[in-house]
Every structure is written in C-alpha cells, then in structure tokens.
PDB file of C-alpha atoms and ligand atoms in Angstrom:
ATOM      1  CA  UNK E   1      29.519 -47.943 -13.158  1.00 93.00           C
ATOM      2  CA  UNK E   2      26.564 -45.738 -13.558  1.00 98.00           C
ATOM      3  CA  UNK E   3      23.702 -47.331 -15.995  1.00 98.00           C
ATOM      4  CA  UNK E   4      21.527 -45.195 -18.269  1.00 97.00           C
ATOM      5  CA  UNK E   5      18.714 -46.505 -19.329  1.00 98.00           C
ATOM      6  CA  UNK E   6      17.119 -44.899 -22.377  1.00 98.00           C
ATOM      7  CA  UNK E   7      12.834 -45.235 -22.078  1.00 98.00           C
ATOM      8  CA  UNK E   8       9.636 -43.684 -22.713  1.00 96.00           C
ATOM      9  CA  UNK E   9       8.392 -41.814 -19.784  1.00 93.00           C
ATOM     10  CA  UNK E  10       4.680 -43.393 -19.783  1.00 91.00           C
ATOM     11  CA  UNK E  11       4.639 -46.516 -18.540  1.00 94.00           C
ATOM     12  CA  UNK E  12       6.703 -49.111 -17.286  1.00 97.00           C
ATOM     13  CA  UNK E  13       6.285 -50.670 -20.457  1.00 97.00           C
ATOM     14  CA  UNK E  14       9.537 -52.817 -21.938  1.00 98.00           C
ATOM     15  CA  UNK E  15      11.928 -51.121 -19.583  1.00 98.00           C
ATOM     16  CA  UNK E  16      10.419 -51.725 -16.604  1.00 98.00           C
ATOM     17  CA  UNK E  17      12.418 -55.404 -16.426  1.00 98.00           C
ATOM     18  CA  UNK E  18      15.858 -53.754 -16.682  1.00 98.00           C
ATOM     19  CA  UNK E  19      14.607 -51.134 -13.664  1.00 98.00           C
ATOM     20  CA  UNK E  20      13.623 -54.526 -11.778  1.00 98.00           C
ATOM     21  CA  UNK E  21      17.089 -55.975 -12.031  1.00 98.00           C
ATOM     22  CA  UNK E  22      18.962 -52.824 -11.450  1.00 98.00           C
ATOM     23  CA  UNK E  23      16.809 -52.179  -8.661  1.00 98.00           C
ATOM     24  CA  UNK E  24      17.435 -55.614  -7.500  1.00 98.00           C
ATOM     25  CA  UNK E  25      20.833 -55.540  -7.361  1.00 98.00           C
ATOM     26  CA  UNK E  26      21.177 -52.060  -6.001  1.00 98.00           C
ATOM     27  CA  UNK E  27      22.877 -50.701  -8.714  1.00 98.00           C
ATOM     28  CA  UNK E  28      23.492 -47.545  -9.583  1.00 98.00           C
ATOM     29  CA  UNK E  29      21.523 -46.116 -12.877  1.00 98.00           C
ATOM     30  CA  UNK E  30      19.619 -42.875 -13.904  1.00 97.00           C
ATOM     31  CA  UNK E  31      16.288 -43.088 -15.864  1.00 97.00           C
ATOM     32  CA  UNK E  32      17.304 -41.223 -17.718  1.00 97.00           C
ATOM     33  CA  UNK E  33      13.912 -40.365 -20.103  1.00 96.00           C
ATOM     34  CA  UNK E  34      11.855 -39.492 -16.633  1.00 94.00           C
ATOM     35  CA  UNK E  35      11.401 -35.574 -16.260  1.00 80.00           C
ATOM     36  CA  UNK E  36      11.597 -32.192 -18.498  1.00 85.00           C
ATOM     37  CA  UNK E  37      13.642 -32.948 -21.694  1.00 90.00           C
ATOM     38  CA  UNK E  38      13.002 -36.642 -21.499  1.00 94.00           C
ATOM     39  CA  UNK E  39      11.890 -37.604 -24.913  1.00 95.00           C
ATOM     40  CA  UNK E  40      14.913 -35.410 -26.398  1.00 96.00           C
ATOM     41  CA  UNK E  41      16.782 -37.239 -24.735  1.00 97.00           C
ATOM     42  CA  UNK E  42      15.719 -40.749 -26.323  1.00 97.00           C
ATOM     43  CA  UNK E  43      14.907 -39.402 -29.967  1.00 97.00           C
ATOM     44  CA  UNK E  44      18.519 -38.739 -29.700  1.00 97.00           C
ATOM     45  CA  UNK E  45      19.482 -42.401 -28.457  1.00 97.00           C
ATOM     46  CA  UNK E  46      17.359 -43.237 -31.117  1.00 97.00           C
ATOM     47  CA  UNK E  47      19.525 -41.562 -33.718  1.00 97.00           C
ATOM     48  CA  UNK E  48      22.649 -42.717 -32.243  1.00 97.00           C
ATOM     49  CA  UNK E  49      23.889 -40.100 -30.568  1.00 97.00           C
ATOM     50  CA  UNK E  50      25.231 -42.143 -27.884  1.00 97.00           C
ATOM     51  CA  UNK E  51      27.336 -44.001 -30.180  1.00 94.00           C
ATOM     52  CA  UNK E  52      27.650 -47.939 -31.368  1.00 89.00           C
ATOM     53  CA  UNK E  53      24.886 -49.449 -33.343  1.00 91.00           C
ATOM     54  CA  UNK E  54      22.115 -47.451 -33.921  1.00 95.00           C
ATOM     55  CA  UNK E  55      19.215 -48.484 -31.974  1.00 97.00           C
ATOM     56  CA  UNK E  56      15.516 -49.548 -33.705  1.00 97.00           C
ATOM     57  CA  UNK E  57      13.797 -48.786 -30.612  1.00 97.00           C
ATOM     58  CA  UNK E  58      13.522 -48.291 -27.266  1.00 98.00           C
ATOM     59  CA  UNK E  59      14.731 -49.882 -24.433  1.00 98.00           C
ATOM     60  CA  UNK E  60      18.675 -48.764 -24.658  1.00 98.00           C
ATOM     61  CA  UNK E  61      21.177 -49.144 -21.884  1.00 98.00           C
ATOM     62  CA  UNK E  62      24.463 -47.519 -21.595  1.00 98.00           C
ATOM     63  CA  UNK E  63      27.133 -49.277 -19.747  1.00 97.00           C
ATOM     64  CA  UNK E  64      30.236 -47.145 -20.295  1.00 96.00           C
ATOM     65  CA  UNK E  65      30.928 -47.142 -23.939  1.00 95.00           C
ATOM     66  CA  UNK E  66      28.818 -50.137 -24.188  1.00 97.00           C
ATOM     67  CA  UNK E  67      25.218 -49.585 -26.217  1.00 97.00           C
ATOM     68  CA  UNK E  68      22.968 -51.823 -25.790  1.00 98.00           C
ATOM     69  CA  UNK E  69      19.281 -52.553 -26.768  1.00 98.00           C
ATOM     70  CA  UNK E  70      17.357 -55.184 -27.214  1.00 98.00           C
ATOM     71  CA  UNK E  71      15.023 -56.207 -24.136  1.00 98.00           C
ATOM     72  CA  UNK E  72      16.412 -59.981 -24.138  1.00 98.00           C
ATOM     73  CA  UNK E  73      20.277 -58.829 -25.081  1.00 98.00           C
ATOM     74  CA  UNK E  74      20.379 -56.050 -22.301  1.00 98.00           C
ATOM     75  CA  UNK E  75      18.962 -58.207 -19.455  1.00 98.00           C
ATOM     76  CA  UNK E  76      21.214 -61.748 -20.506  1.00 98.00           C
ATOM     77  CA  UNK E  77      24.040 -58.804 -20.409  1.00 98.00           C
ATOM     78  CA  UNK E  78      23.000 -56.961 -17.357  1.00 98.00           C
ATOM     79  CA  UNK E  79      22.416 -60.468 -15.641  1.00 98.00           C
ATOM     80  CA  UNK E  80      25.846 -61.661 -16.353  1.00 97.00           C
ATOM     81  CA  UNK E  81      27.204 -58.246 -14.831  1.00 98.00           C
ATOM     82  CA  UNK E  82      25.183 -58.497 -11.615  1.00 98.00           C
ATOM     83  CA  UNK E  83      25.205 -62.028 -10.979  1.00 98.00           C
ATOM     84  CA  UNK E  84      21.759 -62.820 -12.031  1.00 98.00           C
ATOM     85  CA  UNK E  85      22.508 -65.881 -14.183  1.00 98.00           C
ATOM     86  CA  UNK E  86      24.558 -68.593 -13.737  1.00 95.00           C
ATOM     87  CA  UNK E  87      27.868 -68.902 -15.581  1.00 92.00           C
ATOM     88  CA  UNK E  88      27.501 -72.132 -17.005  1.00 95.00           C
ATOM     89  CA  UNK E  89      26.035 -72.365 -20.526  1.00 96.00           C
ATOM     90  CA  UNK E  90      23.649 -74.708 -20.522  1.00 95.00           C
ATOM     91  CA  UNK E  91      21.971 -72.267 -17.655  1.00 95.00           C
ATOM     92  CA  UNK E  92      22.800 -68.963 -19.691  1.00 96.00           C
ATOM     93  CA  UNK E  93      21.294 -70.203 -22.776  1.00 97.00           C
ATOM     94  CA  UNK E  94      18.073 -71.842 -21.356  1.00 97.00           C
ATOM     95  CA  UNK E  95      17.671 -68.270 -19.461  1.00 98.00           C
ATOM     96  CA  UNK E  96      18.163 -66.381 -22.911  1.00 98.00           C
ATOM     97  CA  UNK E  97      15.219 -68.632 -24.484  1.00 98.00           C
ATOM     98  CA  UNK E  98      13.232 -67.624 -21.790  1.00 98.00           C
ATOM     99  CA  UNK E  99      13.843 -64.180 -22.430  1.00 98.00           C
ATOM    100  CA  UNK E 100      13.074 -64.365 -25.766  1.00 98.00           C
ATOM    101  CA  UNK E 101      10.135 -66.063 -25.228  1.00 98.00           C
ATOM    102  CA  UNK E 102       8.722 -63.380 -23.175  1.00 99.00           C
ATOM    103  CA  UNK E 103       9.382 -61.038 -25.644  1.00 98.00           C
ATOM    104  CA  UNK E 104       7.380 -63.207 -28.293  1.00 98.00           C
ATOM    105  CA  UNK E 105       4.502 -62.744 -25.543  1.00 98.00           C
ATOM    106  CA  UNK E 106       4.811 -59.448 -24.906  1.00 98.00           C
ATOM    107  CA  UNK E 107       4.320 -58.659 -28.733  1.00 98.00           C
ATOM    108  CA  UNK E 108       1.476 -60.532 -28.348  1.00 98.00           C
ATOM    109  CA  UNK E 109       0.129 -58.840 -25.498  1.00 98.00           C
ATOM    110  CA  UNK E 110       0.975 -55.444 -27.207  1.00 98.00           C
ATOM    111  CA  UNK E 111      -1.143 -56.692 -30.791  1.00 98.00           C
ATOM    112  CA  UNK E 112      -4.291 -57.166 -28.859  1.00 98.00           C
ATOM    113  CA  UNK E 113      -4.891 -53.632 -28.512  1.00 98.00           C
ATOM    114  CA  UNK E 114      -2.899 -52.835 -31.552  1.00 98.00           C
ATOM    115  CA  UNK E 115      -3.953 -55.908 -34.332  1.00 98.00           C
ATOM    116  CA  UNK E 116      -3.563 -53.686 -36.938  1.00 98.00           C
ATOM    117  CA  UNK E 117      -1.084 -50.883 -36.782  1.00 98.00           C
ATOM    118  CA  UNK E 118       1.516 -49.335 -33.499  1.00 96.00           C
ATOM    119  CA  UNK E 119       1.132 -46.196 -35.826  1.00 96.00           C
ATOM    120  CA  UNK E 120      -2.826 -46.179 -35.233  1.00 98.00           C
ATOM    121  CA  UNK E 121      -4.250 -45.790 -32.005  1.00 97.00           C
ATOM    122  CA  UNK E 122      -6.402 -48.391 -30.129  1.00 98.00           C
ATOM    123  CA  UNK E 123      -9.759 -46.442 -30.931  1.00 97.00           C
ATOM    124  CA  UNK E 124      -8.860 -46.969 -34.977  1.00 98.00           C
ATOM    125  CA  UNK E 125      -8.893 -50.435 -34.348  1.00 98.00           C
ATOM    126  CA  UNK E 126     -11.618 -51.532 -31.603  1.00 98.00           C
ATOM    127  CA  UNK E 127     -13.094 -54.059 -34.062  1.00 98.00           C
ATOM    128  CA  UNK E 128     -10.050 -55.726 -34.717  1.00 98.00           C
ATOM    129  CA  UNK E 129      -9.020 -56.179 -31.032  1.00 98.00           C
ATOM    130  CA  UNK E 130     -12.503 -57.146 -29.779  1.00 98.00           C
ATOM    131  CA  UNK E 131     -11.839 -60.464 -32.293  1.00 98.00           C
ATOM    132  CA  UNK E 132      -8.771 -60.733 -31.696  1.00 98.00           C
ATOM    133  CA  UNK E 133      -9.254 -60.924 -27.156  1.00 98.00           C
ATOM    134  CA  UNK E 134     -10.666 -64.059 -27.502  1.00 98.00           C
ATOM    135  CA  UNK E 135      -8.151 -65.760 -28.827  1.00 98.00           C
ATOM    136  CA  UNK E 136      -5.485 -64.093 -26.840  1.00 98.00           C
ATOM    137  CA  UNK E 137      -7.620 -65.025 -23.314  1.00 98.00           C
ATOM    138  CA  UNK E 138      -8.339 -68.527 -24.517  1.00 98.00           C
ATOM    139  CA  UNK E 139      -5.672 -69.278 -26.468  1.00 98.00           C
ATOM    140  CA  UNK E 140      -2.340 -67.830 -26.395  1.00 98.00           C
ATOM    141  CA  UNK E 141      -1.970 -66.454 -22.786  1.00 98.00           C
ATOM    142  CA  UNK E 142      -2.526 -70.186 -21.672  1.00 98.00           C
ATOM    143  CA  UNK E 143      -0.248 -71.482 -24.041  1.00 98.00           C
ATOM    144  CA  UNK E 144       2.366 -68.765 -22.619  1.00 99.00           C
ATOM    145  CA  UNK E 145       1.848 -68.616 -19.249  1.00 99.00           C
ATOM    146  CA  UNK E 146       1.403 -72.893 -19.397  1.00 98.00           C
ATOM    147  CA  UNK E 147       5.196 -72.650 -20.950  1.00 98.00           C
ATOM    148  CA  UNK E 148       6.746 -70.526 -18.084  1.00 98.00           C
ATOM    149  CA  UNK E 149       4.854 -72.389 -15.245  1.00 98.00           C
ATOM    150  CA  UNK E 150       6.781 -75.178 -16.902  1.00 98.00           C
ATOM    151  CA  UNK E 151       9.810 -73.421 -16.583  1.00 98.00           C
ATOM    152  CA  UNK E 152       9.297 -73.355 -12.864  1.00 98.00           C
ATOM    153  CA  UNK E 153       8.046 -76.614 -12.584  1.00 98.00           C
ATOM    154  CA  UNK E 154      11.288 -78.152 -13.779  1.00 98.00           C
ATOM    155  CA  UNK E 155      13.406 -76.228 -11.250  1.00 96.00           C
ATOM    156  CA  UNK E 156      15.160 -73.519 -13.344  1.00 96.00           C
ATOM    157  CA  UNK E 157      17.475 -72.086 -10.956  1.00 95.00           C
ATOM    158  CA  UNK E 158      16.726 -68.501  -9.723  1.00 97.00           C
ATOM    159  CA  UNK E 159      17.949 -65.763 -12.376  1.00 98.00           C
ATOM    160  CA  UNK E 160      16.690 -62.448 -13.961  1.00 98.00           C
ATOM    161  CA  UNK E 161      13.780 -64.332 -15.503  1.00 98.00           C
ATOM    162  CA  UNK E 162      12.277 -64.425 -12.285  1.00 98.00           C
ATOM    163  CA  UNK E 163      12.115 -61.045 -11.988  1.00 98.00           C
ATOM    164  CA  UNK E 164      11.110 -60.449 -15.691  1.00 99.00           C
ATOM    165  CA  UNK E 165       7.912 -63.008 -14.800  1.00 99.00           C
ATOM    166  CA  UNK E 166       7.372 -61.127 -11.800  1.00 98.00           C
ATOM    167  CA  UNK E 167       6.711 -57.843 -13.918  1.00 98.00           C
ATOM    168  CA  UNK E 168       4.468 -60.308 -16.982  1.00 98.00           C
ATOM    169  CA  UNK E 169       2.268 -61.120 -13.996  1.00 98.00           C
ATOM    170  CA  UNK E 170       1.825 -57.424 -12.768  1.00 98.00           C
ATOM    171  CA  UNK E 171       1.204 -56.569 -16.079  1.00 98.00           C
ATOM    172  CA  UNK E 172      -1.485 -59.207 -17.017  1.00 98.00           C
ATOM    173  CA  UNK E 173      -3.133 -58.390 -13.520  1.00 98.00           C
ATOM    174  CA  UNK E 174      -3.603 -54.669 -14.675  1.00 98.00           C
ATOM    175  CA  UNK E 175      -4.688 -55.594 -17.963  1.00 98.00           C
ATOM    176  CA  UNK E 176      -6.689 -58.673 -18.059  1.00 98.00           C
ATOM    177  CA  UNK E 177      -7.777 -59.033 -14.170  1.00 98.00           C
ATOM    178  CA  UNK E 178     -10.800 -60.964 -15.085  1.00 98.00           C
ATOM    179  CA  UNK E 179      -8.635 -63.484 -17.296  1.00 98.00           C
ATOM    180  CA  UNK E 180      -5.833 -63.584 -14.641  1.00 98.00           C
ATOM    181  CA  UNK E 181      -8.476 -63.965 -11.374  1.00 98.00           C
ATOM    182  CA  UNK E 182     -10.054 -66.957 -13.220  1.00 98.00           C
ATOM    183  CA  UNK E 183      -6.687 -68.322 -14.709  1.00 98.00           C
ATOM    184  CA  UNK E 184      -3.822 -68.044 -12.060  1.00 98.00           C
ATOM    185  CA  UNK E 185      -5.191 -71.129  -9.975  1.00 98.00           C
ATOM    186  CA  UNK E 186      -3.589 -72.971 -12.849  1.00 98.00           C
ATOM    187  CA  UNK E 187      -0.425 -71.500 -12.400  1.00 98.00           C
ATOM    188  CA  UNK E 188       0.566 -71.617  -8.801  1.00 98.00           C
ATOM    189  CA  UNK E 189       4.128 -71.653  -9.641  1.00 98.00           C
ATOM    190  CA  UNK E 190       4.107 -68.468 -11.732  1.00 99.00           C
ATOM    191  CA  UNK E 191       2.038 -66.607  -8.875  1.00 99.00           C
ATOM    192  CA  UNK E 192       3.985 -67.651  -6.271  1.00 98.00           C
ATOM    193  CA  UNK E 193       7.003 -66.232  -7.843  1.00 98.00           C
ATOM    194  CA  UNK E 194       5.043 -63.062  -8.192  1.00 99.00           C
ATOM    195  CA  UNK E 195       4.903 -62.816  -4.414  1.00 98.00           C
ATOM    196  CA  UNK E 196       8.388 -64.259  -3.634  1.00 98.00           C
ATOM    197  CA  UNK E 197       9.716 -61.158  -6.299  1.00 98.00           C
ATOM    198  CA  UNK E 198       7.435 -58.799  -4.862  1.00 98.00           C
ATOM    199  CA  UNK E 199       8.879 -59.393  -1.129  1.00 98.00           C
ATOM    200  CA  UNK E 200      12.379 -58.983  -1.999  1.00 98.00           C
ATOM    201  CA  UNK E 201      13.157 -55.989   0.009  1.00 98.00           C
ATOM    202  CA  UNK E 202      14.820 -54.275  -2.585  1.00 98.00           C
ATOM    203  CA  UNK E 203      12.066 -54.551  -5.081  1.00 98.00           C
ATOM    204  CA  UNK E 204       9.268 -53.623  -2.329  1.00 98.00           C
ATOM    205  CA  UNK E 205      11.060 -50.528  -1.876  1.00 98.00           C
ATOM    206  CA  UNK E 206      10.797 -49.981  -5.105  1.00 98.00           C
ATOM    207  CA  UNK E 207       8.069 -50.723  -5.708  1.00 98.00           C
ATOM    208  CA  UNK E 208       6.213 -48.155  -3.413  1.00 98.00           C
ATOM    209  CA  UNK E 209       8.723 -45.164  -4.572  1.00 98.00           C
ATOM    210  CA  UNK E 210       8.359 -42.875  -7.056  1.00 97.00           C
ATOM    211  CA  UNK E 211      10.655 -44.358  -9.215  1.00 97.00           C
ATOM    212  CA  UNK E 212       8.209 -46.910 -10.648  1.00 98.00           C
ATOM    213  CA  UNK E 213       5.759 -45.487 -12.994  1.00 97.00           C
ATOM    214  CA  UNK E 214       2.096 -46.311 -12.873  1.00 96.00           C
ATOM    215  CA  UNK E 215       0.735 -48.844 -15.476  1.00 96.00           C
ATOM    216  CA  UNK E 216      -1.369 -46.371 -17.949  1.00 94.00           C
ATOM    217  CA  UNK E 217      -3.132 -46.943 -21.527  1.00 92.00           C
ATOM    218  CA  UNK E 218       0.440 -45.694 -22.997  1.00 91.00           C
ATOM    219  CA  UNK E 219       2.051 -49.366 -22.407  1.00 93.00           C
ATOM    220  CA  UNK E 220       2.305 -52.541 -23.356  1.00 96.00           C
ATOM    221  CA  UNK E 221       0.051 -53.559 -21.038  1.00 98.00           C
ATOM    222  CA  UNK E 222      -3.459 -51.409 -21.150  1.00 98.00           C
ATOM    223  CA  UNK E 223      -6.697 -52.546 -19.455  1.00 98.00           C
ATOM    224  CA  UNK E 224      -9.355 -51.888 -21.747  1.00 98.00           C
ATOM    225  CA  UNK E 225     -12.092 -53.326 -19.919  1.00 98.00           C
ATOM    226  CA  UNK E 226     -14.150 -54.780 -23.054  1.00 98.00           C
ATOM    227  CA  UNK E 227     -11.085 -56.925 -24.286  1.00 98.00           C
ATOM    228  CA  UNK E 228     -11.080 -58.438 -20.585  1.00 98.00           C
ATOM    229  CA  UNK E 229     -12.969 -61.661 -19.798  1.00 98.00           C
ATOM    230  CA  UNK E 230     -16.714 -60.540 -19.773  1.00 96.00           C
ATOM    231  CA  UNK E 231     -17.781 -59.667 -16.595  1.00 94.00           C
TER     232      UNK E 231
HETATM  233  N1  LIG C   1      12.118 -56.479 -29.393  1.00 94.62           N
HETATM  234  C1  LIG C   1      12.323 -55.138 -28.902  1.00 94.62           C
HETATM  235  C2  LIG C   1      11.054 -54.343 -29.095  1.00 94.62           C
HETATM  236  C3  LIG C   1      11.265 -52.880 -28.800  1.00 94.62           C
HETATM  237  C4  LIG C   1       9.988 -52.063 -29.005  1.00 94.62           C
HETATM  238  O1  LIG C   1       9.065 -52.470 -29.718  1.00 94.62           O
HETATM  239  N2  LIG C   1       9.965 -50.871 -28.378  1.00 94.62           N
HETATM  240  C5  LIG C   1       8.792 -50.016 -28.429  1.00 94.62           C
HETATM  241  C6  LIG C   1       8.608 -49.287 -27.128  1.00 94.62           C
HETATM  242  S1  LIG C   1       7.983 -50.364 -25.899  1.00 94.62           S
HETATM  243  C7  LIG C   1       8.932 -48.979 -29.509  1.00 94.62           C
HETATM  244  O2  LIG C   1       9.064 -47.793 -29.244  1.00 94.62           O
HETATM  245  N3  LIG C   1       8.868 -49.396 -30.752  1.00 94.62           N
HETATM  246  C8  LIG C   1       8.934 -48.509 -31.858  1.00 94.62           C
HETATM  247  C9  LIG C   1       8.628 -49.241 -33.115  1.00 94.62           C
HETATM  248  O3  LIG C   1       8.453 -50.465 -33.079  1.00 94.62           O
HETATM  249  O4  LIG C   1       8.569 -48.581 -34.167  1.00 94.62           O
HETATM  250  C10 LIG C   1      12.750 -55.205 -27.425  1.00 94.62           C
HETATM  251  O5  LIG C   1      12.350 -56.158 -26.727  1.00 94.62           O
HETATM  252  O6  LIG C   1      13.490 -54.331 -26.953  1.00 94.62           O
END
C-alpha cells in the first residue's frame, strides 16, 4: 500500500500528524501536494476527483480506494492499520477523544491569529487577536495542555496520540516560546514525551530531512511575536 496524502504545501500545518505516523511506521506514502503542480493537485481532491465523499478540507488520505479526511478519522484509521492503537475498545475510543480534543485545540490555536475570519488575513484582524492572546496564554492553553498532561499522568498506553502531542508541543514552541518556556515546568509529562517522540529514530530522521516543512506564518501555528507572552 502506497498512502497519498492530500496537503497544502506551506507548513506542516494539520497534516503534519499523519506524516509523523507514516513516518513512524516506515510506511510508504507520497506527499503528494509538495512540488510544481501541488495545489492542482489538492483543489482537485477538494472537488472529489479522487472519488468517495467529497472532502470539506484539507488533510485527505488515500488508502487504495479508501478516501479519507478528517484529521481525527484518518489518524484513528491509519493507527489501526499500523498498529498504533490498541485493539480493544475501551483503548480505541479513549484515543479517538483525545484526538478530537486536539483538534478542538488546534482550532483554538488557529482563531488566535484568525478571531475573526480564515478568509481575512492576520493583519485585518491585529486588534482582535491582541485581545484575544490573553486569554488563549492564560486561559485555554492551560486548560488544554493541563487535560493531556492528565492523559499521561493516568498511564494511557503508547499510541498515535503520542506522536500527535509530540507535533502540539513543536508547534506551541514555535509559536508561543515565551508562554511555553514559562509554562512547560508544569507539564513534565507532556515535555518529556516531546523528547521521547523526538528520539525515535525514525522520526529524528525525519525530522532533519527535507521532507518536513519548516513552521512558517502560513500554518496553524504562526509566531507573531506581539501575541506571545510579553517579553
Ligand atoms: N477538522 C478538520 C479541519 C480541516 C481544516 O480546517 N483544514 C484547513 C487547512 S489546515 C483548511 O484548508 N480549511 C479550509 C476551510 O476551513 O475553509 C480536520 O481536522 O481535518
């Protein structure tokens, strides 16, 4: 089986937890979006050109005929595939709130720089997300990252959420180093899964290769230095 994995070319953005687990597991997969004729290439996805349900948006995975999007849906999938969950239910349904938890968060940490509009860009709305930083520093990325430190805390076994955590840390590091430098003594679980992930030898490979796209201001994640901790 050779994946395909539909994605904008920018930033590691919402695909970049699929790459982790493919990467992971040594699977085979093309990105398929990277490259000349790249965004073609999704716009069609987009419009269902590679057949089954149309897509909303971006991430999409191909797995034979299989169609898949849906960040959560593709990894719980992808996981089951590859061995990255474990079989029983209670363990495949506590992974797949997880993983929809994350993408609550994520939405969140995409609506700091965007409050107002995805369809306006961040400099139309620099009022909005200097009000509402605050409240994401202070308020909700505690509340989140408190939840999946939890998570570790009560021993959930190893699965694909630990790599998807591994990638929310990197993430929050780019964006909000100030925040993170100041928080992540209060989450000692959640960082030392960040360095347990980051050592696997498959993902260290990856890591330093080409294949991994640098975080930019065209992702979820963007460090805009004002909406950072002040200095
Ligand atoms: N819940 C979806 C969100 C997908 C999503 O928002 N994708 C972004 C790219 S990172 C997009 O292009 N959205 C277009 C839109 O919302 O109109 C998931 O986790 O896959």
């Amino acid at each position: 089986m050779v994946y395909e994995l539909y994605y904008w070319p920018g930033a590691p953005g919402r695909g970049e937890p699929i790459r982790l687990l493919l990467e992971d597991a040594g699977a085979e997969y093309v990105d398929v979006c990277r490259g000349e004729g790249g965004v073609p290439k999704l716009l069609a996805a987009l419009e269902g050109k590679l057949g089954g349900p149309k897509p909303l948006a971006p991430p999409v995975l191909k797995a034979g005929d299989l169609v898949l999007s849906q960040t959560a849906t593709i990894m719980g999938w992808l996981a089951e595939q590859l061995g990255y969950v474990g079989s029983d239910e209670p363990s495949r349904l506590a992974a797949r709130a997880a993983a929809q938890t994350i993408v609550d968060f994520w939405l969140e940490c995409h609506d700091v720089h965007h409050p107002i509009a995805t369809a306006l860009y961040y400099h139309d709305q620099k009022p909005e997300s200097a009000r509402r930083a605050p409240f994401f520093r202070d308020q909700r990325l505690p509340k989140y990252l408190g939840h999946f430190e939890q998570l570790l805390a009560a021993g959930m076994p190893f699965s694909y959420i630990h790599l998807w955590l591994f990638d929310v840390i990197e993430g929050l590091r780019y964006a909000f180093p100030r925040t993170m430098a100041a928080f992540e003594p209060k989450i000692p679980l959640l960082v030392a899964n960040h360095a347990a992930v980051a050592a696997r030898p498959q993902i260290a490979t990856y890591m330093g290769s080409p294949r991994r796209l640098p975080q930019s201001d065209k992702g979820l994640f963007r460090h805009y230095d004002e909406l950072d901790a002040p200095a």
